[in-house]
XYZ file of C-alpha atoms in Angstrom:
553
model
C 161.430 186.180 -57.383
C 158.182 187.722 -58.654
C 156.461 185.846 -61.447
C 156.794 188.947 -63.657
C 160.585 188.505 -63.819
C 160.421 185.133 -65.492
C 160.360 186.603 -69.015
C 164.157 186.935 -68.845
C 164.804 183.281 -68.087
C 164.499 181.760 -71.563
C 165.835 183.059 -74.835
C 164.886 182.077 -78.332
C 167.800 180.017 -79.666
C 168.719 180.819 -83.300
C 169.232 177.841 -85.562
C 173.017 177.939 -85.524
C 173.605 179.199 -81.997
C 173.810 177.461 -78.687
C 170.986 177.910 -76.262
C 171.679 180.874 -73.992
C 172.017 180.183 -70.322
C 170.831 183.130 -68.325
C 169.503 183.126 -64.798
C 170.002 179.485 -63.862
C 172.342 176.563 -64.353
C 171.664 173.804 -66.853
C 169.475 171.127 -65.330
C 167.957 167.801 -66.377
C 164.450 168.086 -67.811
C 162.351 167.749 -64.680
C 159.637 170.147 -63.680
C 157.931 170.842 -60.415
C 154.226 170.154 -60.051
C 152.144 173.323 -59.748
C 148.848 172.571 -58.028
C 146.897 175.678 -59.086
C 148.827 176.997 -62.091
C 148.580 180.388 -63.698
C 150.530 181.246 -66.851
C 152.901 184.191 -66.419
C 154.896 183.902 -69.633
C 155.736 181.613 -72.539
C 158.378 181.291 -75.205
C 159.648 179.028 -77.967
C 163.179 177.662 -77.886
C 164.911 176.151 -80.896
C 167.904 173.905 -80.293
C 170.679 172.993 -82.694
C 171.735 169.335 -83.068
C 174.699 169.892 -80.734
C 172.550 171.163 -77.880
C 170.042 168.930 -76.138
C 167.001 170.615 -74.582
C 167.554 168.498 -71.494
C 171.034 169.967 -70.920
C 170.230 173.631 -71.305
C 167.076 174.778 -69.625
C 166.011 177.417 -67.189
C 164.533 176.982 -63.762
C 162.231 173.914 -63.952
C 160.339 175.188 -60.918
C 158.959 177.937 -63.171
C 159.400 176.927 -66.806
C 157.495 173.855 -67.988
C 158.084 172.332 -71.393
C 155.068 171.184 -73.425
C 156.137 167.707 -74.496
C 155.493 168.156 -78.202
C 158.364 168.777 -80.590
C 157.135 171.627 -82.764
C 158.860 170.451 -85.948
C 157.338 166.984 -85.423
C 160.788 165.371 -85.626
C 161.268 166.404 -89.265
C 164.194 168.781 -88.762
C 167.785 168.489 -87.577
C 166.786 171.121 -85.039
C 164.204 170.744 -82.303
C 161.754 173.385 -81.104
C 159.732 173.404 -77.903
C 157.119 175.594 -76.264
C 157.947 176.571 -72.687
C 155.312 177.906 -70.321
C 156.121 179.800 -67.140
C 153.739 178.856 -64.352
C 153.108 180.370 -60.952
C 151.039 178.984 -58.119
C 147.855 180.952 -57.629
C 148.231 180.865 -53.837
C 151.657 182.548 -54.056
C 150.770 185.402 -56.399
C 151.240 188.997 -55.310
C 149.623 192.165 -56.608
C 152.801 192.949 -58.580
C 152.917 189.674 -60.498
C 152.078 189.835 -64.196
C 149.687 187.192 -65.539
C 148.972 186.340 -69.152
C 145.363 187.286 -69.869
C 145.354 186.865 -73.629
C 147.434 185.275 -76.386
C 147.503 185.941 -80.106
C 149.581 184.421 -82.893
C 150.582 186.074 -86.151
C 150.511 189.760 -87.026
C 150.983 192.234 -84.151
C 147.676 193.341 -82.628
C 146.703 196.769 -83.994
C 145.200 198.273 -80.856
C 146.303 198.263 -77.224
C 143.842 196.568 -74.880
C 142.715 198.349 -71.724
C 145.941 200.301 -71.620
C 148.108 197.191 -71.658
C 150.817 196.576 -74.228
C 151.038 193.407 -76.296
C 154.452 191.774 -75.838
C 156.223 189.871 -78.585
C 157.548 186.358 -78.120
C 159.281 183.953 -80.508
C 157.210 182.032 -83.029
C 154.886 184.947 -83.756
C 153.353 184.824 -80.278
C 151.889 187.963 -78.714
C 151.070 188.143 -75.018
C 148.823 190.519 -73.145
C 149.757 190.602 -69.469
C 148.193 192.301 -66.500
C 148.946 192.547 -62.811
C 147.184 190.047 -60.575
C 143.830 191.486 -59.510
C 142.922 188.723 -57.106
C 140.681 187.031 -59.677
C 141.813 184.177 -61.934
C 138.787 184.011 -64.227
C 140.349 186.051 -67.063
C 143.861 184.655 -66.710
C 145.369 181.984 -68.938
C 145.917 178.913 -66.792
C 146.900 176.278 -69.374
C 148.456 176.208 -72.833
C 148.709 173.238 -75.192
C 149.869 172.578 -78.769
C 147.872 170.802 -81.469
C 148.965 170.195 -85.049
C 147.399 170.606 -88.470
C 145.189 173.059 -90.339
C 142.339 170.648 -89.563
C 143.074 170.418 -85.830
C 140.189 170.770 -83.383
C 139.986 170.981 -79.621
C 136.796 169.410 -78.204
C 137.747 170.071 -74.584
C 135.417 172.466 -72.757
C 136.758 176.017 -72.258
C 139.751 175.474 -74.570
C 140.247 177.885 -77.485
C 142.344 176.774 -80.450
C 144.264 179.571 -82.186
C 143.454 179.870 -85.892
C 146.930 181.125 -86.790
C 149.852 178.740 -86.513
C 153.199 179.343 -84.872
C 155.817 180.896 -87.158
C 158.530 178.258 -87.111
C 159.884 178.083 -90.675
C 158.921 174.427 -90.877
C 158.985 172.445 -94.102
C 155.796 172.963 -96.165
C 154.605 169.378 -95.691
C 154.896 169.471 -91.885
C 151.538 169.971 -90.106
C 151.478 173.420 -88.550
C 151.687 173.887 -84.791
C 148.797 175.782 -83.177
C 148.342 176.943 -79.616
C 145.256 176.028 -77.632
C 144.507 178.157 -74.589
C 142.488 177.671 -71.417
C 141.272 180.620 -69.313
C 140.311 180.458 -65.642
C 139.446 177.265 -63.819
C 137.526 174.283 -65.104
C 133.840 174.386 -64.393
C 132.636 171.695 -62.040
C 131.596 168.468 -63.769
C 129.093 166.006 -62.346
C 130.708 163.301 -60.239
C 128.597 160.620 -61.880
C 128.280 160.052 -65.624
C 124.819 160.181 -67.097
C 123.411 156.668 -67.349
C 122.691 155.112 -70.709
C 118.951 154.526 -71.028
C 116.636 153.115 -73.640
C 114.153 155.489 -75.170
C 110.546 155.534 -74.050
C 109.692 153.042 -76.804
C 112.315 150.628 -75.433
C 114.765 151.125 -78.311
C 118.448 151.921 -78.114
C 120.605 152.694 -81.152
C 124.377 152.302 -81.492
C 126.582 153.521 -84.325
C 129.806 151.527 -84.601
C 132.670 153.472 -86.179
C 135.791 151.503 -86.977
C 139.226 152.086 -88.484
C 139.135 155.853 -88.887
C 142.968 155.896 -89.182
C 143.368 159.584 -88.358
C 146.808 161.166 -88.659
C 148.593 164.342 -87.601
C 147.540 166.764 -90.328
C 145.051 166.069 -93.104
C 146.599 162.853 -94.435
C 146.103 161.347 -97.889
C 143.300 159.179 -99.232
C 144.538 157.031 -102.104
C 141.559 154.822 -102.896
C 138.313 156.809 -102.795
C 135.597 156.230 -105.384
C 132.592 158.251 -106.436
C 128.929 157.288 -106.252
C 129.267 155.247 -109.460
C 132.361 153.365 -108.320
C 134.774 155.355 -110.456
C 138.220 155.999 -109.025
C 138.846 159.452 -107.573
C 142.244 161.188 -107.439
C 144.219 161.338 -104.217
C 142.679 163.743 -101.718
C 142.920 164.928 -98.114
C 141.791 162.022 -95.950
C 140.857 163.191 -92.476
C 138.443 165.978 -93.514
C 136.566 163.367 -95.558
C 136.418 161.056 -92.550
C 135.144 163.801 -90.239
C 132.505 164.783 -92.799
C 131.410 161.166 -93.271
C 131.097 160.573 -89.523
C 129.102 163.777 -89.129
C 126.672 162.795 -91.872
C 126.081 159.346 -90.385
C 125.479 160.759 -86.924
C 123.089 163.311 -88.389
C 121.078 160.609 -90.140
C 121.010 158.001 -87.373
C 121.003 160.189 -84.227
C 122.292 157.321 -82.088
C 122.129 156.939 -78.334
C 125.737 155.737 -78.234
C 128.772 155.712 -80.527
C 131.280 152.877 -80.214
C 134.757 153.291 -81.705
C 136.119 149.824 -82.434
C 139.806 150.497 -82.823
C 142.468 151.928 -85.104
C 141.143 155.370 -84.409
C 144.700 156.415 -85.283
C 147.059 155.452 -88.080
C 150.413 153.974 -87.164
C 153.605 156.021 -86.734
C 152.029 159.450 -86.385
C 153.932 162.187 -84.513
C 151.077 163.572 -82.376
C 148.397 161.181 -81.172
C 146.363 163.786 -79.315
C 145.688 165.952 -82.377
C 144.503 162.910 -84.338
C 142.381 161.546 -81.496
C 140.586 164.852 -81.020
C 139.504 164.822 -84.681
C 137.864 161.420 -84.244
C 135.740 162.352 -81.247
C 134.964 165.991 -82.067
C 131.937 165.283 -84.311
C 130.543 162.998 -81.598
C 131.046 165.504 -78.791
C 129.637 168.355 -80.903
C 126.370 166.404 -81.109
C 126.330 165.578 -77.372
C 126.388 161.811 -77.993
C 127.901 159.463 -75.389
C 130.745 157.333 -76.730
C 132.969 154.414 -75.773
C 136.092 153.044 -77.425
C 138.424 150.092 -77.682
C 141.924 150.198 -79.132
C 143.238 148.601 -82.298
C 146.652 147.297 -83.224
C 147.740 150.588 -84.855
C 146.574 153.074 -82.210
C 149.770 152.968 -80.165
C 152.247 151.926 -82.878
C 155.232 154.191 -83.506
C 158.052 155.720 -81.495
C 156.163 158.980 -80.935
C 152.710 157.478 -80.391
C 151.052 157.864 -77.019
C 150.576 154.627 -75.123
C 147.150 153.067 -74.742
C 147.081 154.228 -71.126
C 147.872 157.818 -72.143
C 145.249 157.798 -74.891
C 142.672 156.342 -72.525
C 143.413 159.117 -70.039
C 142.706 161.685 -72.767
C 139.475 159.959 -73.757
C 138.225 159.573 -70.197
C 138.509 163.312 -69.576
C 136.448 164.341 -72.593
C 132.754 165.268 -72.463
C 130.310 162.415 -73.082
C 133.055 159.829 -72.734
C 132.117 156.505 -71.153
C 135.572 155.018 -71.769
C 137.308 153.152 -68.965
C 140.792 151.742 -68.502
C 139.450 148.609 -66.877
C 140.795 146.546 -63.974
C 144.573 146.676 -63.535
C 144.860 142.910 -63.084
C 143.306 142.268 -66.518
C 145.611 142.305 -69.545
C 145.258 145.311 -71.825
C 143.745 148.774 -71.556
C 140.010 149.223 -72.039
C 138.370 146.057 -70.695
C 135.074 147.308 -69.289
C 131.317 147.042 -69.604
C 128.387 149.437 -69.784
C 124.791 148.844 -68.882
C 121.770 150.280 -70.661
C 118.981 150.967 -68.202
C 115.226 151.187 -68.505
C 113.741 154.703 -68.785
C 114.223 156.899 -65.716
C 113.849 156.622 -62.827
C 114.244 152.841 -63.109
C 117.670 151.350 -62.385
C 116.844 148.070 -64.145
C 119.554 147.052 -66.654
C 118.088 145.917 -69.970
C 121.319 145.401 -71.887
C 125.027 144.911 -71.196
C 127.777 146.027 -73.588
C 131.242 144.491 -73.153
C 134.456 146.085 -74.430
C 137.812 144.329 -74.704
C 141.352 145.204 -75.728
C 142.429 142.885 -78.557
C 146.079 143.970 -78.241
C 148.372 144.160 -81.261
C 150.733 142.478 -83.665
C 153.388 140.024 -82.435
C 156.387 138.284 -84.028
C 155.338 134.802 -85.091
C 156.512 131.808 -87.050
C 152.941 130.595 -87.410
C 151.506 133.518 -89.373
C 152.463 136.909 -90.733
C 150.947 139.112 -89.569
C 150.004 137.493 -86.282
C 148.344 138.982 -83.238
C 148.084 138.456 -79.529
C 145.008 136.462 -78.561
C 142.475 137.487 -75.950
C 144.230 136.627 -72.680
C 142.969 134.293 -70.015
C 142.707 137.179 -67.537
C 140.279 138.877 -69.940
C 138.235 135.712 -70.354
C 138.101 135.291 -66.577
C 137.075 138.932 -66.170
C 134.298 138.547 -68.742
C 133.058 135.291 -67.187
C 133.052 136.709 -63.666
C 131.347 139.905 -64.828
C 128.732 137.985 -66.770
C 127.981 135.673 -63.838
C 127.635 138.640 -61.493
C 125.341 140.421 -63.948
C 123.205 137.306 -64.427
C 122.757 136.928 -60.673
C 121.794 140.581 -60.375
C 119.262 140.252 -63.215
C 117.579 137.347 -61.466
C 117.360 139.228 -58.185
C 116.089 142.450 -59.789
C 113.722 140.859 -62.285
C 110.458 142.752 -62.273
C 108.858 140.894 -65.135
C 111.219 141.979 -67.898
C 111.900 138.853 -69.934
C 114.815 139.979 -72.057
C 118.371 141.058 -71.421
C 120.480 141.573 -74.544
C 124.281 141.539 -74.444
C 126.763 142.618 -77.115
C 130.564 142.669 -77.164
C 133.038 144.804 -79.095
C 136.750 144.553 -79.877
C 139.038 145.422 -82.780
C 140.843 142.334 -84.066
C 138.451 139.542 -85.082
C 138.511 136.253 -83.216
C 139.752 133.201 -85.177
C 136.126 132.138 -85.646
C 135.648 135.011 -88.109
C 137.844 133.055 -90.510
C 136.269 129.638 -89.898
C 135.470 127.926 -93.219
C 132.150 126.701 -91.753
C 130.923 130.234 -91.153
C 127.543 130.997 -92.707
C 127.537 134.576 -94.025
C 123.980 135.916 -94.169
C 124.656 139.389 -95.486
C 127.548 141.648 -96.305
C 130.766 140.415 -97.857
C 134.083 138.806 -97.127
C 136.342 140.728 -99.472
C 139.650 139.868 -97.816
C 140.924 137.073 -95.553
C 140.258 137.560 -91.858
C 143.408 138.537 -89.985
C 143.169 137.131 -86.473
C 145.424 135.496 -83.886
C 146.875 132.133 -84.892
C 146.340 130.928 -81.332
C 142.709 130.448 -80.364
C 142.180 131.176 -76.679
C 138.512 130.142 -77.008
C 137.024 133.457 -76.016
C 134.244 132.740 -78.498
C 133.120 129.830 -76.325
C 132.962 132.132 -73.299
C 130.822 134.590 -75.264
C 128.471 131.808 -76.341
C 128.182 130.499 -72.809
C 127.624 134.033 -71.549
C 124.667 134.476 -73.852
C 126.203 137.317 -75.850
C 124.026 137.898 -78.901
C 126.586 139.550 -81.187
C 130.262 140.433 -81.393
C 131.296 143.500 -83.403
C 134.840 144.064 -84.636
C 136.897 146.064 -87.127
C 140.443 145.563 -88.431
C 139.764 144.000 -91.854
C 138.578 147.134 -93.624
C 136.669 145.734 -96.591
C 134.917 142.908 -94.743
C 131.429 143.927 -93.624
C 129.500 140.689 -93.153
C 127.363 139.266 -90.368
C 127.648 135.506 -89.935
C 126.935 132.534 -87.674
C 128.788 129.326 -87.007
C 126.728 126.132 -87.343
C 124.687 125.421 -84.235
C 126.269 122.094 -83.453
C 129.479 123.865 -82.487
C 127.799 125.816 -79.666
C 127.214 124.090 -76.367
C 126.070 125.750 -73.174
C 126.625 123.089 -70.536
C 123.997 120.362 -70.833
C 121.499 122.593 -72.579
C 120.486 122.176 -76.194
C 122.846 123.738 -78.747
C 122.066 127.395 -79.371
C 123.082 129.576 -82.311
C 125.319 132.572 -81.793
C 126.830 134.843 -81.107
C 126.598 136.672 -84.389
C 129.987 137.702 -85.766
C 129.793 141.080 -87.489
C 132.401 143.318 -89.076
C 131.906 147.069 -88.912
C 133.680 147.953 -92.142
C 136.133 150.846 -92.440
C 134.936 154.401 -91.832
C 138.233 156.216 -92.371
C 139.618 157.616 -95.605
C 143.189 157.493 -94.282
C 143.265 153.702 -94.161
C 142.845 151.345 -97.079
C 139.393 150.548 -98.460
C 140.439 148.421 -101.406
C 141.609 144.908 -102.077
C 143.612 144.112 -105.159
C 142.306 146.393 -107.895
C 138.857 146.755 -106.330
C 137.923 149.845 -104.328
C 134.952 150.085 -101.982
C 132.936 152.769 -100.236
C 133.492 153.650 -96.569
C 130.808 152.486 -94.150
C 129.617 152.191 -90.562
C 127.501 149.591 -88.805
C 124.354 150.474 -86.891
C 122.854 148.322 -84.126
C 119.319 148.800 -82.796
C 118.091 147.052 -79.675
C 114.390 146.856 -78.916
C 114.239 145.842 -75.285
C 110.445 145.710 -75.241
C 110.411 142.833 -77.735
C 113.879 141.410 -77.042
C 115.018 142.044 -80.608
C 118.264 143.204 -82.175
C 118.767 144.250 -85.758
C 121.641 145.760 -87.667
C 122.316 147.575 -90.908
C 125.047 149.622 -92.517
C 125.318 153.222 -93.590
C 127.455 153.441 -96.720
C 128.827 156.394 -98.678
C 126.335 157.722 -101.236
C 123.636 155.185 -100.238
C 120.286 156.828 -99.668
C 118.882 154.079 -97.454
C 119.974 151.436 -94.975
C 122.141 148.689 -96.456
C 121.897 144.977 -95.589
C 119.365 145.296 -92.780
C 119.216 142.038 -90.828
C 117.350 140.788 -87.757
C 119.823 139.124 -85.399
C 117.715 138.446 -82.311
C 113.987 137.977 -81.726
C 112.280 137.446 -78.368
C 115.690 137.389 -76.710
C 117.045 134.498 -78.834
C 119.559 134.586 -81.661
C 117.852 134.057 -85.010
C 119.431 131.603 -87.440
C 118.091 132.667 -90.855
C 118.920 129.280 -92.363
C 116.956 127.421 -89.699
C 114.063 129.875 -90.037
C 114.051 129.354 -93.794
C 114.010 125.566 -93.380
C 111.138 125.794 -90.903
C 109.182 128.029 -93.277
C 109.760 125.703 -96.225
C 108.632 122.715 -94.138
C 105.261 124.392 -93.601
C 104.460 124.333 -97.310
């Protein structure tokens, strides 16, 4: 059957009517894989509660359902976008292909002699016979939700007008995103991270953005003077804040340290795109770890699915990590010397800190870092150390940092010396200590950055006597640093006190073996709580330095 005939296969199902079966029998919801797809038609089907979409569908070899319920599970009905696909290799000169899509009012003027065709949901299609070239044809269609939705994927165009679905006013609108032609070739290898010519490398850590589907609500914002502000749209504030920080700092890398998404949201992809769009717009490489909320909820995408989305975005350095290691997103990145050198000057480790678990010991309680992750880190560190020794060309320093979402138990240790920032709420960490901190100390990691506890933003050290690296003298570190919350959709208050959103900045200077950090805070004109963490490749203990200085006088 020619692809042009497929427009008769699906009917729009009125709210109180059963779905119409036309050219094919009802089938389970399975679709054939189309290797080189071209869109030939699309439609919206609405199903009443008595009719399941999986029991009344047209030919799954042609019609493919976009797996996003258009009412976002807020209605007794369900609505779905169906896309008719044909294989490019099987097209004939008589087949009609979709070359343009509009949503909303009917187009006023015909285009090139072709007639715009109406489809349910306010969709208008412009179709043309196959000319032998795919460049102008629509080859993929997706759905994103919210008036603030964005699509950072190359060659995708997000429709400004939303589908006409008669949804409830508070339901984020559904919007089509369209891809024309074939994807342009991307380099096989990712661009390497490199220090600047002056040996410096800057990281902006963004944590707990808590994006949702739609704009969300911020309930605890304050103005520059600390006065409470009324409830407002959350996610646009978060996007604006991230953009301002990136504009000021111009980092070499952005690290997202978990809870990019709020819990129980109906469309993870729409929310995730909003987080990374300001980063991609500025052509900044980024990496991410997951938090406990990212994959919570019956409609949330799994960590593996979210990682797949992230990995396919421009400037993404995200990795799923080895399959034999617990969690998704255990990986490392190396920062190299200026080109053309391949000498690694810094290693950044990323780990999945998992999520909440039922527990009699603590509520809430969380899974600890697993032994497979500790083994992976130890093996990776040992391999990197051996490589550094073999490749050493006189560079004396190699700085390592690690990032995860949920703080290790050591963040709550009563012996912790906080040197700047604040503990404004108790640290929520696993009740079981798997001693990953000891592995970090032995591996010479200079600092560990985390998120999770939104209003904590301190940097601290445990007393030196608790750190032992084999038979060597006790060494301080690693530094334990919170990022602080960047998102307006999550809480940024404790008790009656509200606080400003913030991000943490890390700057490595590989020429001197130093590491310093500071925060960028709402309304602040300058860096906040700047602190030197490492000098000449060694962790600095400010208390010890102060004692040594006092002893000189």
